[in-house]
mmCIF file of C-alpha atoms and ligand atoms in Angstrom:
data_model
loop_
_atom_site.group_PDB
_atom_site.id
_atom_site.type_symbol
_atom_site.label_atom_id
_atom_site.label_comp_id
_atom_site.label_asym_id
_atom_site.label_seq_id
_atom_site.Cartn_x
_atom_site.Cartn_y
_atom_site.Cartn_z
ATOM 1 C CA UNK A 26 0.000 0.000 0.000
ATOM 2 C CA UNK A 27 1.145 3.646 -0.667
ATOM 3 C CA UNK A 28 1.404 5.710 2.283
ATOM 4 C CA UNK A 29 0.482 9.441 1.368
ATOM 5 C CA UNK A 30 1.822 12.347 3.579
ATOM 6 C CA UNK A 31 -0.929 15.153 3.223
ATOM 7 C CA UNK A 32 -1.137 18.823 4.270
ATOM 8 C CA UNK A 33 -4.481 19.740 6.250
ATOM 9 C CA UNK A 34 -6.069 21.226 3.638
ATOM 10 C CA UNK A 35 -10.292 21.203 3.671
ATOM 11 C CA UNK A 36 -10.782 18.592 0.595
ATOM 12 C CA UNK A 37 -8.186 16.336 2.703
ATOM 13 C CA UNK A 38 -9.431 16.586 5.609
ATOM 14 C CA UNK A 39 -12.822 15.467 4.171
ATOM 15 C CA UNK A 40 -10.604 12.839 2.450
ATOM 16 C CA UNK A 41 -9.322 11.154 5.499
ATOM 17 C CA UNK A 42 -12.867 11.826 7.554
ATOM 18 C CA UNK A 43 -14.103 9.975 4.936
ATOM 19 C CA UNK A 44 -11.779 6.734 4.794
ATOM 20 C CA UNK A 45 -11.668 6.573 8.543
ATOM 21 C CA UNK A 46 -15.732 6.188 9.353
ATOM 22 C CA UNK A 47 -15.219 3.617 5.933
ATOM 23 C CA UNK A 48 -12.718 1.674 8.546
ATOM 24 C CA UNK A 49 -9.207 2.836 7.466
ATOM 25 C CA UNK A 50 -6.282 3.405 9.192
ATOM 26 C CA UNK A 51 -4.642 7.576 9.232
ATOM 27 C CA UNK A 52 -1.628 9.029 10.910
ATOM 28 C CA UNK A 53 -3.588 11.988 12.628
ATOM 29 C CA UNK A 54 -1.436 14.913 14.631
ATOM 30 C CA UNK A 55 -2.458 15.971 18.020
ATOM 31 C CA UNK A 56 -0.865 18.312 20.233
ATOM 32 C CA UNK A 57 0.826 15.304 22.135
ATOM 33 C CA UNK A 58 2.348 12.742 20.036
ATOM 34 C CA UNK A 59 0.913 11.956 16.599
ATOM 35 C CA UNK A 60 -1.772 9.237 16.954
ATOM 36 C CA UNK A 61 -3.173 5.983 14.622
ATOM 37 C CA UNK A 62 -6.333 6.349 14.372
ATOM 38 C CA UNK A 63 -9.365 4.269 13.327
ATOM 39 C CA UNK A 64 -13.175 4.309 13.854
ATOM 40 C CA UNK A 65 -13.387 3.666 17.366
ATOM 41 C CA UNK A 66 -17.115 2.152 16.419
ATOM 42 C CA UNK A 67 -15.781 -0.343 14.091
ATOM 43 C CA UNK A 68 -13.632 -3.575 16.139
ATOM 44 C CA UNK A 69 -12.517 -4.478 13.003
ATOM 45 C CA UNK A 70 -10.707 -1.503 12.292
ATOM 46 C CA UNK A 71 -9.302 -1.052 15.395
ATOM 47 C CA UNK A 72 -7.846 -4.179 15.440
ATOM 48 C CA UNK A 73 -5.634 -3.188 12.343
ATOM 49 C CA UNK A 74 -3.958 -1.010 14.487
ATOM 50 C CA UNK A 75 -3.155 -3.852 16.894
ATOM 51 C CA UNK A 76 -1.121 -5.135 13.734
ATOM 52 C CA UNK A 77 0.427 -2.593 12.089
ATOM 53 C CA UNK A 78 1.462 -1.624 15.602
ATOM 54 C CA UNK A 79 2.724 -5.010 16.395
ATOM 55 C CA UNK A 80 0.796 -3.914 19.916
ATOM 56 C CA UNK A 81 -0.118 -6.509 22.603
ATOM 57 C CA UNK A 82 -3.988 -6.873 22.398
ATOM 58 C CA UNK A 83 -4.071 -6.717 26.039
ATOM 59 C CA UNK A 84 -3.226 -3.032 25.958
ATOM 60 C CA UNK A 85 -6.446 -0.512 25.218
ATOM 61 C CA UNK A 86 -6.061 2.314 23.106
ATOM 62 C CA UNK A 87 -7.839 5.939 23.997
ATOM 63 C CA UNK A 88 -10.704 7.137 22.701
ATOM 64 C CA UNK A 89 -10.506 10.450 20.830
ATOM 65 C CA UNK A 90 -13.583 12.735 20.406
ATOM 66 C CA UNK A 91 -13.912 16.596 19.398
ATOM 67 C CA UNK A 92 -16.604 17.786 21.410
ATOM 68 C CA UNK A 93 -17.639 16.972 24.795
ATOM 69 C CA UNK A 94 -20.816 15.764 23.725
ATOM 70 C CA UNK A 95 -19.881 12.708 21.618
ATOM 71 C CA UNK A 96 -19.449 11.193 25.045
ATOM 72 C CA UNK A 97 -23.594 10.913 25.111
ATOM 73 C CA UNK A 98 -23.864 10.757 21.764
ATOM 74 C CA UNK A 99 -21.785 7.644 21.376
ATOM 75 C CA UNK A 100 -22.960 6.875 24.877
ATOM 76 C CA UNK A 101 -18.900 6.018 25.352
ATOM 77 C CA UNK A 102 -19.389 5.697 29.187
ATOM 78 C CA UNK A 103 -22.260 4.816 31.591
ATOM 79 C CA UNK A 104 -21.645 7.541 33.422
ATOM 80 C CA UNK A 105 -19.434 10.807 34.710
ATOM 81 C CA UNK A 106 -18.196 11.104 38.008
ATOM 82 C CA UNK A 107 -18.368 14.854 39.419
ATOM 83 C CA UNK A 108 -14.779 14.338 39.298
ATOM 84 C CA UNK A 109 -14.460 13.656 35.770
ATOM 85 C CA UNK A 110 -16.389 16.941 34.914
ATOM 86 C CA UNK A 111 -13.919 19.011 37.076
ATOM 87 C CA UNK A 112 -11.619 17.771 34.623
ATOM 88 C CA UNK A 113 -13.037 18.095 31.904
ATOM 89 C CA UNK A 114 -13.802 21.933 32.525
ATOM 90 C CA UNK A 115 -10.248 22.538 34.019
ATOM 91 C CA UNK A 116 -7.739 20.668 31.142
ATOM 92 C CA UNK A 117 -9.975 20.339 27.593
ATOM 93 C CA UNK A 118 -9.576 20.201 25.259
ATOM 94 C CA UNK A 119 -6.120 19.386 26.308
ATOM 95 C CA UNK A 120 -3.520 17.033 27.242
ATOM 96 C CA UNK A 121 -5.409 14.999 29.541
ATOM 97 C CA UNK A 122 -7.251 11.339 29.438
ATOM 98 C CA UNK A 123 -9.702 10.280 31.650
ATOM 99 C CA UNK A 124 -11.003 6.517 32.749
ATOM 100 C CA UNK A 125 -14.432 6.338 33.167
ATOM 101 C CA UNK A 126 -16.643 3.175 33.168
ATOM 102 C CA UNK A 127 -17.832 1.846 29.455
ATOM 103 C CA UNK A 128 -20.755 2.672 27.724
ATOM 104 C CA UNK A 129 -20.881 1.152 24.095
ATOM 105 C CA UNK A 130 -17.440 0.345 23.122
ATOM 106 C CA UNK A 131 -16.507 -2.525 21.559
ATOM 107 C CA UNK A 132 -14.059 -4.536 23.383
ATOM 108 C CA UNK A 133 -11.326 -4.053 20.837
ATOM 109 C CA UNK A 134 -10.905 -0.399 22.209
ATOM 110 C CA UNK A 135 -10.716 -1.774 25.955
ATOM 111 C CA UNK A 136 -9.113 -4.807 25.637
ATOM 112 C CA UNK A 137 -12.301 -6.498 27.102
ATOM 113 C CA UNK A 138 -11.785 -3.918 30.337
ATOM 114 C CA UNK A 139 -14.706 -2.330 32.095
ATOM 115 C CA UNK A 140 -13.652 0.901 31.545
ATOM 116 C CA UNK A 141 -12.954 3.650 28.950
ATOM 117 C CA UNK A 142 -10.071 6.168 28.211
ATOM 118 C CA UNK A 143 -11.662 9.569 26.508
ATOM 119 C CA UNK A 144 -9.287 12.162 25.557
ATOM 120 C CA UNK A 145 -10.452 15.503 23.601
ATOM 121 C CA UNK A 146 -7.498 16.550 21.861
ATOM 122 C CA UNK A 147 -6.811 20.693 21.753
ATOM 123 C CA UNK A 148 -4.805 20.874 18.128
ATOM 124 C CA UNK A 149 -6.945 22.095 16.011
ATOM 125 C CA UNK A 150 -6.666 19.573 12.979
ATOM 126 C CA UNK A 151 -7.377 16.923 15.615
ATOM 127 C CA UNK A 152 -10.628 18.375 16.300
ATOM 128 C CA UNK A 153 -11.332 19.155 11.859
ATOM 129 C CA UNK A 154 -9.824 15.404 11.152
ATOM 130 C CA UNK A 155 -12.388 13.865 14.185
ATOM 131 C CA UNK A 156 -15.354 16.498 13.506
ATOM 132 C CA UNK A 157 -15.021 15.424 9.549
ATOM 133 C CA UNK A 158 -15.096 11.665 10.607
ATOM 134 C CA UNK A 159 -18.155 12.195 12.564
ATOM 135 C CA UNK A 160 -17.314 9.497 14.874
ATOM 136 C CA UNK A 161 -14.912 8.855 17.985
ATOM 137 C CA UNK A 162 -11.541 7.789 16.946
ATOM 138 C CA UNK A 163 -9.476 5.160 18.769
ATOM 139 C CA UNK A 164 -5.566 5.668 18.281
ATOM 140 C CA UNK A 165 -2.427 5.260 20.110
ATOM 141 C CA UNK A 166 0.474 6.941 19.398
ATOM 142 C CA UNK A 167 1.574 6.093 16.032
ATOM 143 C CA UNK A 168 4.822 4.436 16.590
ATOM 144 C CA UNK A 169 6.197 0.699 16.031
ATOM 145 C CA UNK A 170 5.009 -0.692 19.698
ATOM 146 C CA UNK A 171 8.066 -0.397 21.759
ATOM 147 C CA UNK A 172 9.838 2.334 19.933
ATOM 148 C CA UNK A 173 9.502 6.127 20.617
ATOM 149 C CA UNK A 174 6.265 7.730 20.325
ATOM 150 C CA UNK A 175 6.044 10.074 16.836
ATOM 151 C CA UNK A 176 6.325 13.959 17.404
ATOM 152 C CA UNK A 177 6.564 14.828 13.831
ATOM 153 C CA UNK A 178 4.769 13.185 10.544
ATOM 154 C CA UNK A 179 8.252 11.941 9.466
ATOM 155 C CA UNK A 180 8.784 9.745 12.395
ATOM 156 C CA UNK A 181 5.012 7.900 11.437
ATOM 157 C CA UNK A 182 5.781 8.148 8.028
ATOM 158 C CA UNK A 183 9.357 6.191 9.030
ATOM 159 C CA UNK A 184 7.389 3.587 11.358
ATOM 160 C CA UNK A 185 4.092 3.049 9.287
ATOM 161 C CA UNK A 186 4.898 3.535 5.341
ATOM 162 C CA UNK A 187 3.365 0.895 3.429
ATOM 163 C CA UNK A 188 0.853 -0.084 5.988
ATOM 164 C CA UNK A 189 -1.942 2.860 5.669
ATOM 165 C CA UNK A 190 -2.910 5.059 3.209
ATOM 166 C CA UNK A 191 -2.611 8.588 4.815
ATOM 167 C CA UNK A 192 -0.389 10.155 7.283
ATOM 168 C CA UNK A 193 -1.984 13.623 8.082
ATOM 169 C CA UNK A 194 0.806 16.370 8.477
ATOM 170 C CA UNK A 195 0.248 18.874 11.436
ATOM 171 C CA UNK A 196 3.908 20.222 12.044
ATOM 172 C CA UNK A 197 5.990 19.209 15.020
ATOM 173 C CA UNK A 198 3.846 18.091 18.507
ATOM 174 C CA UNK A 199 4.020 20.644 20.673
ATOM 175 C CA UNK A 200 3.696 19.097 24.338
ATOM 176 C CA UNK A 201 5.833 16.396 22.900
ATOM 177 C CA UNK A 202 4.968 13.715 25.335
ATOM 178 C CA UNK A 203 1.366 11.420 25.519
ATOM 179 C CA UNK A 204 -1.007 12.857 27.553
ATOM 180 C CA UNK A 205 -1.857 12.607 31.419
ATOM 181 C CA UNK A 206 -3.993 9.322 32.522
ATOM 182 C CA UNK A 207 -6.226 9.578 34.943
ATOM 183 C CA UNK A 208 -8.888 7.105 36.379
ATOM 184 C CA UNK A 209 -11.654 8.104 38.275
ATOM 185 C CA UNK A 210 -13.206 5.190 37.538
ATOM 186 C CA UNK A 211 -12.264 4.144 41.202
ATOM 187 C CA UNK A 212 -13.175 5.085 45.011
ATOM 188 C CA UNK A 213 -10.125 7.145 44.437
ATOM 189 C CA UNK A 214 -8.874 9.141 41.093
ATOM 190 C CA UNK A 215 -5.014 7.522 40.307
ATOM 191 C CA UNK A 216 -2.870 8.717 38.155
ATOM 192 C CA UNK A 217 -1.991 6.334 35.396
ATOM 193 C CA UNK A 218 0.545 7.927 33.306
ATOM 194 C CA UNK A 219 2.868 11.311 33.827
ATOM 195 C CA UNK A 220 2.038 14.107 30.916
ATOM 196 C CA UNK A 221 1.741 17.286 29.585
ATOM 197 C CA UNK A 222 -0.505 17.888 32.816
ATOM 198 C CA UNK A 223 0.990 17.341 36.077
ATOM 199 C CA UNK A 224 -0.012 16.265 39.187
ATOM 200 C CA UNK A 225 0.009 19.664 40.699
ATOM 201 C CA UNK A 226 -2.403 21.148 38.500
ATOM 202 C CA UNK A 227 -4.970 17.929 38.631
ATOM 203 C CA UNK A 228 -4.825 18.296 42.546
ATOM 204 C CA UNK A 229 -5.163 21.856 42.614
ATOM 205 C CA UNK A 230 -9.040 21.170 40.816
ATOM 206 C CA UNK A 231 -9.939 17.520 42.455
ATOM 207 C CA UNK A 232 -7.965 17.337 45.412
ATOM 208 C CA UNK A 233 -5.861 13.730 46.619
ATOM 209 C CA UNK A 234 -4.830 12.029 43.707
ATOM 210 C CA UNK A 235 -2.817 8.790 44.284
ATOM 211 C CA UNK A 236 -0.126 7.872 41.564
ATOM 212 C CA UNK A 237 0.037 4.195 40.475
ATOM 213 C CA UNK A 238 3.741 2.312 41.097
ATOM 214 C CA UNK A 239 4.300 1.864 37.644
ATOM 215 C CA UNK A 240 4.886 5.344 36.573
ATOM 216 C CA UNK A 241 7.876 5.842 38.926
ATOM 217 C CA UNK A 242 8.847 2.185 39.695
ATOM 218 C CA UNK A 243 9.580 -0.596 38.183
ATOM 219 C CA UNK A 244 6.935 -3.497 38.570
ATOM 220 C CA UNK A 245 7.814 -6.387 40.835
ATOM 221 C CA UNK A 246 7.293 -9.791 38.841
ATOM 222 C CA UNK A 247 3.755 -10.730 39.221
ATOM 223 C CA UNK A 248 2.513 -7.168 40.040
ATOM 224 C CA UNK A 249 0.220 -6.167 37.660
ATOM 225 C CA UNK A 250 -0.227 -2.603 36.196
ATOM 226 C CA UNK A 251 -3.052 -0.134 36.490
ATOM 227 C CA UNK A 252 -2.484 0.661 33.310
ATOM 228 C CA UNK A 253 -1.707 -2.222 30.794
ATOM 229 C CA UNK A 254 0.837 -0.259 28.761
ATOM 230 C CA UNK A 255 2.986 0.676 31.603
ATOM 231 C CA UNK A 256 3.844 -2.856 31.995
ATOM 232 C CA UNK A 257 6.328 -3.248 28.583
ATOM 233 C CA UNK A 258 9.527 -2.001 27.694
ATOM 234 C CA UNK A 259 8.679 1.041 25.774
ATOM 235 C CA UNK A 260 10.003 4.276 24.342
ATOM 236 C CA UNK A 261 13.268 2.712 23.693
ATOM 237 C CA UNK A 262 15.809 3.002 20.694
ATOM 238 C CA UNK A 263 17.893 0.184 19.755
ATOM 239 C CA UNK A 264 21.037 1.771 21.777
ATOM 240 C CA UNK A 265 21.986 1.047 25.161
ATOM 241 C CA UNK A 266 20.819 3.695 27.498
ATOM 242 C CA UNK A 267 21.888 3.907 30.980
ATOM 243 C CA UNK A 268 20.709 6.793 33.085
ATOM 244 C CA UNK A 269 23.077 8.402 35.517
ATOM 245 C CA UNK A 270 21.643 10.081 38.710
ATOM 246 C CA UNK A 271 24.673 12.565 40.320
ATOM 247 C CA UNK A 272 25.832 16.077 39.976
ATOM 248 C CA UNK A 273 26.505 18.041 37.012
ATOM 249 C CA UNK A 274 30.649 17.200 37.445
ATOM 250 C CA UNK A 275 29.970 13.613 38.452
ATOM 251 C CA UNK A 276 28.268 13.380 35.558
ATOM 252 C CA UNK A 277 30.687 14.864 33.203
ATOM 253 C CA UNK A 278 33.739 13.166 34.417
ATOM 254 C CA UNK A 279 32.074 9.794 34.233
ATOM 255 C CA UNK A 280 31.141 10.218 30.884
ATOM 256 C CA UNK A 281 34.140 11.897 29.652
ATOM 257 C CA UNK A 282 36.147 9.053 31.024
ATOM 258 C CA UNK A 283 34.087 6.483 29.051
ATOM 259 C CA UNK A 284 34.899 9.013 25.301
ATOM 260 C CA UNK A 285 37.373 6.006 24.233
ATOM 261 C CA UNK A 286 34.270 3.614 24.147
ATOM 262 C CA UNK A 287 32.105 5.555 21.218
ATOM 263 C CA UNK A 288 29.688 6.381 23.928
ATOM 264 C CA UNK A 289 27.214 8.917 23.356
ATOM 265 C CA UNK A 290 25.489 11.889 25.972
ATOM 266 C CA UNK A 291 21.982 12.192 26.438
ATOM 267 C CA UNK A 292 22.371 15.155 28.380
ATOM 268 C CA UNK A 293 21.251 18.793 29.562
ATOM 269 C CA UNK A 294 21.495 21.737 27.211
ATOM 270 C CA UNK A 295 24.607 23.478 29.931
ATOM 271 C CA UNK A 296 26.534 20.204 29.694
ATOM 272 C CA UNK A 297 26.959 20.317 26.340
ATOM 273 C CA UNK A 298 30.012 22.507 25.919
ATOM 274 C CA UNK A 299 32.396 20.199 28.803
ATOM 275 C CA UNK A 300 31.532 16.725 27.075
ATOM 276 C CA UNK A 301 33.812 15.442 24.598
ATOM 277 C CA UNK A 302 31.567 12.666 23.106
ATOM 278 C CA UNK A 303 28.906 13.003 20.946
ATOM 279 C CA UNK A 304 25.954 14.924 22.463
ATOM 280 C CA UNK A 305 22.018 14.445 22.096
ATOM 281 C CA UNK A 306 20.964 17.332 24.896
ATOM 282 C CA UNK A 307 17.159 16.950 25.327
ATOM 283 C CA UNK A 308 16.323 20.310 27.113
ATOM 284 C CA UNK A 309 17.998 22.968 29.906
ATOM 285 C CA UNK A 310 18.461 21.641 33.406
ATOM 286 C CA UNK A 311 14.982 23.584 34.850
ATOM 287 C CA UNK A 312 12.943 23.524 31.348
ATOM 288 C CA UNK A 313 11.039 20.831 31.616
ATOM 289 C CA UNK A 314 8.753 22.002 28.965
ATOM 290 C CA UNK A 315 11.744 21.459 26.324
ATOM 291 C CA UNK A 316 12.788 17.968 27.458
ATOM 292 C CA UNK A 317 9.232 16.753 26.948
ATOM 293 C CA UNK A 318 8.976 18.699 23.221
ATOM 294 C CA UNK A 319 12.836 17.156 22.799
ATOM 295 C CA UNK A 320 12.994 13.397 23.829
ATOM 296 C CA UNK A 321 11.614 11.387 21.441
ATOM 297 C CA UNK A 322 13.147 13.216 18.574
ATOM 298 C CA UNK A 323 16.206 12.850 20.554
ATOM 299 C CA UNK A 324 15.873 9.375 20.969
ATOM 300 C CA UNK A 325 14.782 8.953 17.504
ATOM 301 C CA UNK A 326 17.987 10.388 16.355
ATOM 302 C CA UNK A 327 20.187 8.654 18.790
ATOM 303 C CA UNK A 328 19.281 5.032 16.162
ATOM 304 C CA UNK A 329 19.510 7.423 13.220
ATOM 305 C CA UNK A 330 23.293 7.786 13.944
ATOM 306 C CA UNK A 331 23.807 4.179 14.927
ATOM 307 C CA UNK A 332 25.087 4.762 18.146
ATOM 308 C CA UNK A 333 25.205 1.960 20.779
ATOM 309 C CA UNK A 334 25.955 3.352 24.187
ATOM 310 C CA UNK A 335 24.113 6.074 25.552
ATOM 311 C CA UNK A 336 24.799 7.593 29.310
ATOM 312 C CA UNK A 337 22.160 9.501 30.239
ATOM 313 C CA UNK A 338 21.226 12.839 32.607
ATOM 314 C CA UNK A 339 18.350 11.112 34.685
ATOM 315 C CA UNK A 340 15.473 13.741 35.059
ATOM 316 C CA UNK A 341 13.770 15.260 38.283
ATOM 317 C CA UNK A 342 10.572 13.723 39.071
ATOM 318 C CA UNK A 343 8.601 17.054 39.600
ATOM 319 C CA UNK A 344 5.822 18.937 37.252
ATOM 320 C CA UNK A 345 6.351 18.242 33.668
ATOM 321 C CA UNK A 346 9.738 16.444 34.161
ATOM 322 C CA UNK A 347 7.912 13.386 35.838
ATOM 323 C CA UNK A 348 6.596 12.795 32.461
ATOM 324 C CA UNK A 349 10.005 12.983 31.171
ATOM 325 C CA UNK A 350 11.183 10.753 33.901
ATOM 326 C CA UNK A 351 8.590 8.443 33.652
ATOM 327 C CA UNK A 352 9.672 7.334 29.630
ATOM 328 C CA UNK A 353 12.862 8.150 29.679
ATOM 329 C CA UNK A 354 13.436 5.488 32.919
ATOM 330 C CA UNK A 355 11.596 3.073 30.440
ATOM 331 C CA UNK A 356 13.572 3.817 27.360
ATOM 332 C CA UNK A 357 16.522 2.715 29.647
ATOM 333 C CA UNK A 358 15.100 -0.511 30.738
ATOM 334 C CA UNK A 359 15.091 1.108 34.320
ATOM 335 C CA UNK A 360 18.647 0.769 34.641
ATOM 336 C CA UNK A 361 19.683 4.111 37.030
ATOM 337 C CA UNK A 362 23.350 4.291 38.538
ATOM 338 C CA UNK A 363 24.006 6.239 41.279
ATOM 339 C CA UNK A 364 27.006 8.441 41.487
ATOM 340 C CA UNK A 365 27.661 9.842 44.781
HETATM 341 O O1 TXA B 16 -1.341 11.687 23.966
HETATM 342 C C1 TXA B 16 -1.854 10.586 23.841
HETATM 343 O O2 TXA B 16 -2.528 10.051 24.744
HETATM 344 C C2 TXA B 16 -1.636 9.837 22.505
HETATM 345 C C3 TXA B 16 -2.326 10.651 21.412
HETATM 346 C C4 TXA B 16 -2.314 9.944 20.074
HETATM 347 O O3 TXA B 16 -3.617 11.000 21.807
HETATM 348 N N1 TXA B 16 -2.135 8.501 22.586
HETATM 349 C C5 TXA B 16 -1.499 7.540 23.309
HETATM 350 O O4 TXA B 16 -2.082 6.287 23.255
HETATM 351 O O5 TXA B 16 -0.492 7.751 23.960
HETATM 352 P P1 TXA B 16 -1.303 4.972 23.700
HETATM 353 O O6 TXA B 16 -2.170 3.862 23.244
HETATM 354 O O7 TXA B 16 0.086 4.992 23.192
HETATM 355 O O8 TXA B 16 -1.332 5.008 25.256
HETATM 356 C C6 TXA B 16 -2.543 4.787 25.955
HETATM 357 C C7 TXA B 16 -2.246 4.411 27.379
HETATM 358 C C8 TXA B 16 -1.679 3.016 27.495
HETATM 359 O O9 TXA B 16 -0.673 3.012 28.496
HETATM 360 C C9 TXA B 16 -2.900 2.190 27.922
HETATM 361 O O10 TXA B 16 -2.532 1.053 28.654
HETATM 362 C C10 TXA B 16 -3.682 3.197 28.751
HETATM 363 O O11 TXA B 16 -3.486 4.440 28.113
HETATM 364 N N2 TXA B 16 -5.130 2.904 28.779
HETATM 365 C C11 TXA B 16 -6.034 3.031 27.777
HETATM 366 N N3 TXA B 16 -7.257 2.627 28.184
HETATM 367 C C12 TXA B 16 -7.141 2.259 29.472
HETATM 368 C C13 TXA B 16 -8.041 1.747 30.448
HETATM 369 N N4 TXA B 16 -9.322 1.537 30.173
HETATM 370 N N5 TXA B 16 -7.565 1.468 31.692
HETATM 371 C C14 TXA B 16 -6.242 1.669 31.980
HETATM 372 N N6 TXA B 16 -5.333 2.164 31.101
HETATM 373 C C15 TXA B 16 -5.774 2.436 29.862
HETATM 374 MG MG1 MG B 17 2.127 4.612 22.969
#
């Protein structure tokens, strides 16, 4: 199959509305990570993506809509909490999911699960390319499962050419990671995944908000995840990434000391000019809105150049940077060392 790259123009936006309610498969942008999406409606559509993911069918994709009330309209969820609404009012359209309990979905979406994941995406050919559709879309982020997530319609185009007609070009993703998971599909709302909106802000409009192991931790053997996805290797490149948690020097001397092996620096912007390997800086120290925009393109680029050992500046684990944190400590397999 050709895979054709097209601008957001009106007729193609019709175009793609058009072949995705008829059950195809599009590369869609958001303001996240760009998505694959298919007619959430349709199970046999959705479970196309499944394959030309490669995705476990255990994992459930979100559920994408472009106005708050598709979610009666498609009756997506049975119903929503007072929690949910706080949400919805606070962060959409936006970077936020939410986990509500399942109306008519068909199990493909959910993985057979009881509940839902909604998202209304705020870029605005999201909300043409959904609105045109006239239906919900299901799509997870459009890379090969496993590799890092797509923040610009080359990287889909790289990962998916041959195996869908259209890839839908929006520019470069501007939040840069996937968006916030929340359930409140519980007695208490947990956060499911680190994103473009932190934990601060949800607190500040719903109070408590617990945080699942997974998205800091690394799962025992046995324990099983809140959130299905959070369970795999992900994010990673084919290089070697080890993650280094220490001071700016410690940092820089150990991986200056290692410049014999071909070794490579995924570090801050201010390290830059004292390493003397190659460098793949992902964002200042404190700009945590940069390293999410940066680190899949980074990482992305790190396999572009073939390299094979990668020593990494392990981020904080406040605001935006937990999100950061979050794939980045997956991308390395969780290995951390500690430099004292
Ligand atoms: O920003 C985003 O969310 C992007 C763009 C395309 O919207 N989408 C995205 O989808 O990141 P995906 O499939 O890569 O990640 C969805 C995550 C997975 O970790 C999945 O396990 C979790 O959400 N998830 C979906 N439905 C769930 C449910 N009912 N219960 C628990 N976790 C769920
Ligand atoms: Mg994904």
């Amino acid at each position: 199959m050709e895979t054709k790259v097209l601008l957001p123009t009106q007729k193609n936006i019709e175009t793609v509305g058009d072949a995705l309610r008829d059950g195809a498969l599009v590369g869609i942008p958001t303001e996240t990570v760009y998505g694959l999406a298919a007619n959430a409606l349709d199970g046999s559509a959705v479970k196309r993506i499944f394959e030309a993911k490669g995705r476990p069918a255990d994992n459930p994709l979100i559920v994408h809509i472009s106005d708050v009330s598709q979610i009666d309209r498609f009756h997506l969820v049975t119903e929503i909490p007072d929690s949910a609404k706080k949400l919805m009012d606070a962060f959409w359209p936006g970077p936020l999911t939410i986990i509500m309990k399942k109306g008519d979905v068909p199990d493909e979406v959910t993985a057979g699960l009881d509940t839902v994941a909604v998202r209304f995406p705020s870029h605005p050919v999201t909300k043409r390319i959904i609105t045109a559709a006239d239906v919900p879309l299901a799509a997870p982020s459009a890379n090969t499962s496993g590799k890092p997530s797509p923040t610009a319609a080359r990287h889909v185009f790289h990962d998916m050419d041959g195996k869908i007609p259209y890839i839908v070009d929006g520019g470069a993703c501007e939040v840069g990671v996937e968006s916030t998971v929340i359930t409140v599909a519980g007695a208490t709302p947990c956060l499911l995944r680190p994103g473009g909106v932190t934990l601060e802000q949800l607190e500040n409009v719903i109070g408590h908000v617990e945080v699942a192991d997974a998205v800091l931790h690394q799962l025992k053997e046995g324990q099983t995840a809140a959130s299905p996805g959070m369970k795999y290797k992900h994010y990673a490149p084919s290089a070697h990434i080890t993650l280094i948690r220490s001071s700016d020097e410690k940092y820089i001397e150990y991986v200056n000391d290692r410049a014999e092996s071909g070794a490579a620096a995924l570090c801050y912007d201010e390290d830059e000019p004292k390493l003397s390997v190659k460098t793949y800086p992902y964002g200042g120290r404190s700009d945590f809105d940069a390293q999410a925009n940066r680190i899949f393109d980074v990482l992305r680029r790190i396999d572009e150049d073939g390299v094979e050992t990668v020593y990494g500046r392990c981020p904080d684990t406040s605001g935006k940077a937990m999100a950061v944190y979050n794939r980045l400590i997956r991308a390395a397999g969780f290995e951390v060392i500690e430099l004292a």
